mmCIF file of C-alpha atoms in Angstrom:
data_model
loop_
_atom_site.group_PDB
_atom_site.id
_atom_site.type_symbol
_atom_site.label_atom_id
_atom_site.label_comp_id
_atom_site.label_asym_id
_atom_site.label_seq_id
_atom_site.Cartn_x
_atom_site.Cartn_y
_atom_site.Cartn_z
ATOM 1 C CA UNK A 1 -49.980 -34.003 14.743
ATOM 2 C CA UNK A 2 -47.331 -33.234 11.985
ATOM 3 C CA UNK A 3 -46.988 -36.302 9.951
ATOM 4 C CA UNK A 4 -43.914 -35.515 7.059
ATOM 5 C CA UNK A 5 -44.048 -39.600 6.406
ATOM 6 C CA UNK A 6 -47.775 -39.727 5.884
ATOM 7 C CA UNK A 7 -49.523 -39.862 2.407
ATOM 8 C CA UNK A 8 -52.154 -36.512 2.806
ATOM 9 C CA UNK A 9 -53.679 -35.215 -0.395
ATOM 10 C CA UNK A 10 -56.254 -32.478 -0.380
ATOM 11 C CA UNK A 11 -58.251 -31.330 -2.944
ATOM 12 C CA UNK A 12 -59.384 -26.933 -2.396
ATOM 13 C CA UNK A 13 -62.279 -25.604 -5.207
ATOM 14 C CA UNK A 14 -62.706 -22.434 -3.941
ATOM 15 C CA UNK A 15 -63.841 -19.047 -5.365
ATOM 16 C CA UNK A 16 -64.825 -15.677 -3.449
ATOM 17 C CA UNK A 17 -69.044 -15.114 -3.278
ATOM 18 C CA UNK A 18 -68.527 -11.601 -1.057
ATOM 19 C CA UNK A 19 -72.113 -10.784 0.950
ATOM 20 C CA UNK A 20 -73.873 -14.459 -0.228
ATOM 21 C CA UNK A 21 -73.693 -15.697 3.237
ATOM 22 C CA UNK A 22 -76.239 -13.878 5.412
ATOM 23 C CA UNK A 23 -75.463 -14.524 9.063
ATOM 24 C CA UNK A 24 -77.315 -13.318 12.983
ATOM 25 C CA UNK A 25 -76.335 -9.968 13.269
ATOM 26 C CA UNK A 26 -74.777 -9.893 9.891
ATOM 27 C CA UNK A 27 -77.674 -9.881 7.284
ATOM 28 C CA UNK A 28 -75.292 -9.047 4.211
ATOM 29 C CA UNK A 29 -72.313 -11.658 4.853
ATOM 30 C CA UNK A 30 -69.385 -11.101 4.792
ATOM 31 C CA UNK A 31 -66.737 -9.516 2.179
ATOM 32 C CA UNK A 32 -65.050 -13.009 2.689
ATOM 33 C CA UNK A 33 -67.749 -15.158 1.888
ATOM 34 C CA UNK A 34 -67.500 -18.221 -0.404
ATOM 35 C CA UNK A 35 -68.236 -21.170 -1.538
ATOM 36 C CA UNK A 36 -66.888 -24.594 -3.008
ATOM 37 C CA UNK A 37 -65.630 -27.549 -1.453
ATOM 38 C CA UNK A 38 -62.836 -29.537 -0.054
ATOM 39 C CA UNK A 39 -61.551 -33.231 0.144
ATOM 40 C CA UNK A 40 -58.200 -34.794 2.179
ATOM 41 C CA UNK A 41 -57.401 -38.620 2.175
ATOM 42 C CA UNK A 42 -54.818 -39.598 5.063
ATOM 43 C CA UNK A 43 -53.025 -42.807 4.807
ATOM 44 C CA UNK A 44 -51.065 -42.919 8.177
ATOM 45 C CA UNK A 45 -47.742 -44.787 7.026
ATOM 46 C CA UNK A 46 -47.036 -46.256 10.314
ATOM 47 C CA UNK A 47 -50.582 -48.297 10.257
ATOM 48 C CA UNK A 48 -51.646 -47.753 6.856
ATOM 49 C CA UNK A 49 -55.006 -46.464 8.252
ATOM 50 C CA UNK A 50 -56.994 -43.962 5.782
ATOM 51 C CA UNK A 51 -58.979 -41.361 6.754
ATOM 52 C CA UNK A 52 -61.114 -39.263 4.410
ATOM 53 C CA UNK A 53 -63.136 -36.109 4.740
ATOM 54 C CA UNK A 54 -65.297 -33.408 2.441
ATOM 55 C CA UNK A 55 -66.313 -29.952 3.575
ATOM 56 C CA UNK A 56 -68.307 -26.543 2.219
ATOM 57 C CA UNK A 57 -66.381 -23.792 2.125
ATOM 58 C CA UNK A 58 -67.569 -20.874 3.694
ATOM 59 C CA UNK A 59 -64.790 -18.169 3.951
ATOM 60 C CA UNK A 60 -61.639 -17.137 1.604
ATOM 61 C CA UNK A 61 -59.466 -14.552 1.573
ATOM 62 C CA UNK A 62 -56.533 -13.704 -0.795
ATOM 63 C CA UNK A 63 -52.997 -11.763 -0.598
ATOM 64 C CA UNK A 64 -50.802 -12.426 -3.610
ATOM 65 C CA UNK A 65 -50.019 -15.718 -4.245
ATOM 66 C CA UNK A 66 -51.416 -17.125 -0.327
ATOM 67 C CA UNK A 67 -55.402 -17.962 0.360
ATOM 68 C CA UNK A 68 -56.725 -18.620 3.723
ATOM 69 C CA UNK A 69 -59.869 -20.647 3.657
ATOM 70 C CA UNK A 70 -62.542 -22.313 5.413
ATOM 71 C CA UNK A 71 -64.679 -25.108 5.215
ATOM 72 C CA UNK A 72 -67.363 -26.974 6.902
ATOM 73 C CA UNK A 73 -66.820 -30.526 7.189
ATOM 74 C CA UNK A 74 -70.075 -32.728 5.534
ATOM 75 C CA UNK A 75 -69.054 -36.227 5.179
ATOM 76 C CA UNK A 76 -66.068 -37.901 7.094
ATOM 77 C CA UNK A 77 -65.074 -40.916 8.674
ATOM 78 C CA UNK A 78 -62.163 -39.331 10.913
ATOM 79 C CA UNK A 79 -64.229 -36.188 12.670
ATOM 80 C CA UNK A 80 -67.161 -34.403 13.112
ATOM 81 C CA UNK A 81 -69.354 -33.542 10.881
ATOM 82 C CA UNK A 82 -70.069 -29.753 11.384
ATOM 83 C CA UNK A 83 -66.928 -28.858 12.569
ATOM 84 C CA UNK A 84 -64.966 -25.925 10.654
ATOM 85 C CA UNK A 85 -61.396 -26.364 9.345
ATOM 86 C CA UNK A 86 -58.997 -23.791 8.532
ATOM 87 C CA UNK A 87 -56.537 -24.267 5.329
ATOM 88 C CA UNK A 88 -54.059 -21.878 3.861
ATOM 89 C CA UNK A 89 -51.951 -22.308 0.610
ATOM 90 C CA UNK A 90 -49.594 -20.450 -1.203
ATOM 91 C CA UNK A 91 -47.711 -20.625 -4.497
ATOM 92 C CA UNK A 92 -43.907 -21.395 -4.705
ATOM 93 C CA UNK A 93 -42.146 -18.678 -6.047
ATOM 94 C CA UNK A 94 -38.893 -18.769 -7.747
ATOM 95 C CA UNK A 95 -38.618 -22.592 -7.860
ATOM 96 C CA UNK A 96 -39.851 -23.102 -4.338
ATOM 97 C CA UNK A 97 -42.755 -25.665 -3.767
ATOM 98 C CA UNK A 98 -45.815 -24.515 -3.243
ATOM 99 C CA UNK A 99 -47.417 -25.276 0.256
ATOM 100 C CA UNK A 100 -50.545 -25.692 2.542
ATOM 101 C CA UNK A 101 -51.455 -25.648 6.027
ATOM 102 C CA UNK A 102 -54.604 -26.870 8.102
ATOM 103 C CA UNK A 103 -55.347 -26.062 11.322
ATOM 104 C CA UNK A 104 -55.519 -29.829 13.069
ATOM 105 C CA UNK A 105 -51.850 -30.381 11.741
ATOM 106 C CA UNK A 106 -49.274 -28.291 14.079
ATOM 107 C CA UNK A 107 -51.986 -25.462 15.715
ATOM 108 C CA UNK A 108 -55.320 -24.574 17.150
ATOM 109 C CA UNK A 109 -55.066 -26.094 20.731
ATOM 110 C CA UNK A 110 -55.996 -23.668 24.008
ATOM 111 C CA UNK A 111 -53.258 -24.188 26.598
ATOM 112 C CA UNK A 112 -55.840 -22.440 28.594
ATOM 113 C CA UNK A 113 -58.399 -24.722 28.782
ATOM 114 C CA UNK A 114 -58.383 -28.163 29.342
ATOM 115 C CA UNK A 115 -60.674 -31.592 29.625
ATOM 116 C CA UNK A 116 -61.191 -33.593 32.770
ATOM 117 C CA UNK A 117 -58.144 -35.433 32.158
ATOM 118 C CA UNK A 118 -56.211 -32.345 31.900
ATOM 119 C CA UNK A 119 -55.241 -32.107 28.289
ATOM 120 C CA UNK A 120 -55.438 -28.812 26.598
ATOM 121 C CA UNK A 121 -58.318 -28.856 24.281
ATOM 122 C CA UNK A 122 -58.828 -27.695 20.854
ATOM 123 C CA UNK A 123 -61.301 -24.538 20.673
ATOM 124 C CA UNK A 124 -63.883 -24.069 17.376
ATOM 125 C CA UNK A 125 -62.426 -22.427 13.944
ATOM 126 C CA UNK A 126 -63.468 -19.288 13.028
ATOM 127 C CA UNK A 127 -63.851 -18.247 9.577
ATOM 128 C CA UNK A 128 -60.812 -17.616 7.463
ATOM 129 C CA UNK A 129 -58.650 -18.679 9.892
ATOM 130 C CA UNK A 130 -55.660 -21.271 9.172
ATOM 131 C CA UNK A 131 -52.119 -21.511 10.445
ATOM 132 C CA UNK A 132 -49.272 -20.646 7.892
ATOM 133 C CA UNK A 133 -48.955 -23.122 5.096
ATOM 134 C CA UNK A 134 -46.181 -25.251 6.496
ATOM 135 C CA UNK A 135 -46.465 -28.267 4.417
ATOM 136 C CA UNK A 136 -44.554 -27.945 1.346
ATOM 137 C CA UNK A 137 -46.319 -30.179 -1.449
ATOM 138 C CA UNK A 138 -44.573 -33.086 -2.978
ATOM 139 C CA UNK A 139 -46.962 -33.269 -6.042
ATOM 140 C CA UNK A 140 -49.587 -31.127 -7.725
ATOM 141 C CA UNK A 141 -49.898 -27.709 -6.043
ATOM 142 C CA UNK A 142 -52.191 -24.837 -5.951
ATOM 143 C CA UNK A 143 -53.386 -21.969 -8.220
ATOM 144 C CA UNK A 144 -54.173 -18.706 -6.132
ATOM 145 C CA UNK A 145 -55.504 -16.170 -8.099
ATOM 146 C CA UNK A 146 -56.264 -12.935 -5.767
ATOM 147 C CA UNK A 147 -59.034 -10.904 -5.235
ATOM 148 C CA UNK A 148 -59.402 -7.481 -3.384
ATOM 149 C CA UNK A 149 -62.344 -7.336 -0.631
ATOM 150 C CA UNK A 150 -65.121 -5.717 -2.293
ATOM 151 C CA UNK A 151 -66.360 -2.815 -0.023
ATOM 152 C CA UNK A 152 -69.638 -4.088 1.751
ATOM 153 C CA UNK A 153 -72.207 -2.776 -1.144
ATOM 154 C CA UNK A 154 -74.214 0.889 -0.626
ATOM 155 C CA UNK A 155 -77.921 -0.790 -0.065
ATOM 156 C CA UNK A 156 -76.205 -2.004 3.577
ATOM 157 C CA UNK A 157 -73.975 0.252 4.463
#
C-alpha cells in the first residue's frame, strides 16, 4: 500500500555487468544484467512497526537520468526470501526532487487471478521491471549515471 506518512529509506548500489548472468535458454545473459545490492527499512507511523529487507540485484537498465532495477531479496524479516522486487529511480531535474518507485507500493497485483478467498493476487517480478518512480524523496536521492545496452557480443551471436 502507498504509505506518504511512513518513514521508508532504501539504499540502491547498482552497476550494469551486461552477459555475466548465464540463464536456461540464455547461456550469455542478458544485456541488462547486473549486480549489487539493495536495503529498505519501513517504520509504519501508525504502529511504529519496522520492517527491513536486503536483496542481489540482478537486472538494470538506464534512460537518462531514470534506472529500472531488480533485485533478489536475501535477508528480510517482512517477505520472502527469493522473491524479486522491482525499483525505479530518477533524478530531479530543474529543482524537482528526485524519486523512486517499487513494485509492492501502488502496482503489481493480477485482477485476473485470485486466492481462495477471492482477493486478487500478486504475480512474480520479472527482471527490470518496476512501476514509475512515484515517491518523491524527502532526503538523500539518487545518482543515475546511464549506460547504452551493449550489443550481445560476436562469440554468441
Amino acid at each position: 500500500m502507498f504509505s506518504p506518512d511512513d518513514d521508508i529509506r532504501f539504499t540502491i548500489d547498482a552497476e550494469a555487468a551486461p552477459y555475466s548472468r548465464p540463464l536456461p535458454g540464455l547461456p550469455q545473459g542478458l544485456p541488462t544484467d547486473a549486480r549489487g545490492t539493495v536495503g529498505f527499512r519501513h517504520v509504519v507511523a501508525a504502529t511504529g512497526q519496522v520492517a527491513t529487507a536486503k536483496a542481489r540485484v540482478d537486472c538494470l537498465v538506464t534512460g537518462g537520468g531514470t534506472a529500472t532495477l531488480t533485485a533478489v531479496v536475501t535477508r528480510s524479516d517482512v517477505g520472502p526470501v527469493g522473491e524479486r522486487l522491482g525499483f525505479s529511480v530518477s533524478e530531479g531535474r530543474a529543482g524537482e526532487p528526485d524519486r523512486l518507485g517499487f513494485s509492492w507500493g501502488v502496482a503489481n497485483v493480477d485482477p485476473e487471478k485470485a486466492d481462495e478467498q477471492g482477493n486478487v493476487t500478486a504475480p512474480k517480478v520479472g527482471t527490470c521491471m518496476a512501476p514509475a518512480p512515484f515517491a518523491p524523496a524527502t532526503r538523500g536521492g539518487f545518482r543515475v549515471r546511464h549506460a547504452e545496452l551493449p550489443l550481445q557480443p560476436a562469440e554468441i551471436r
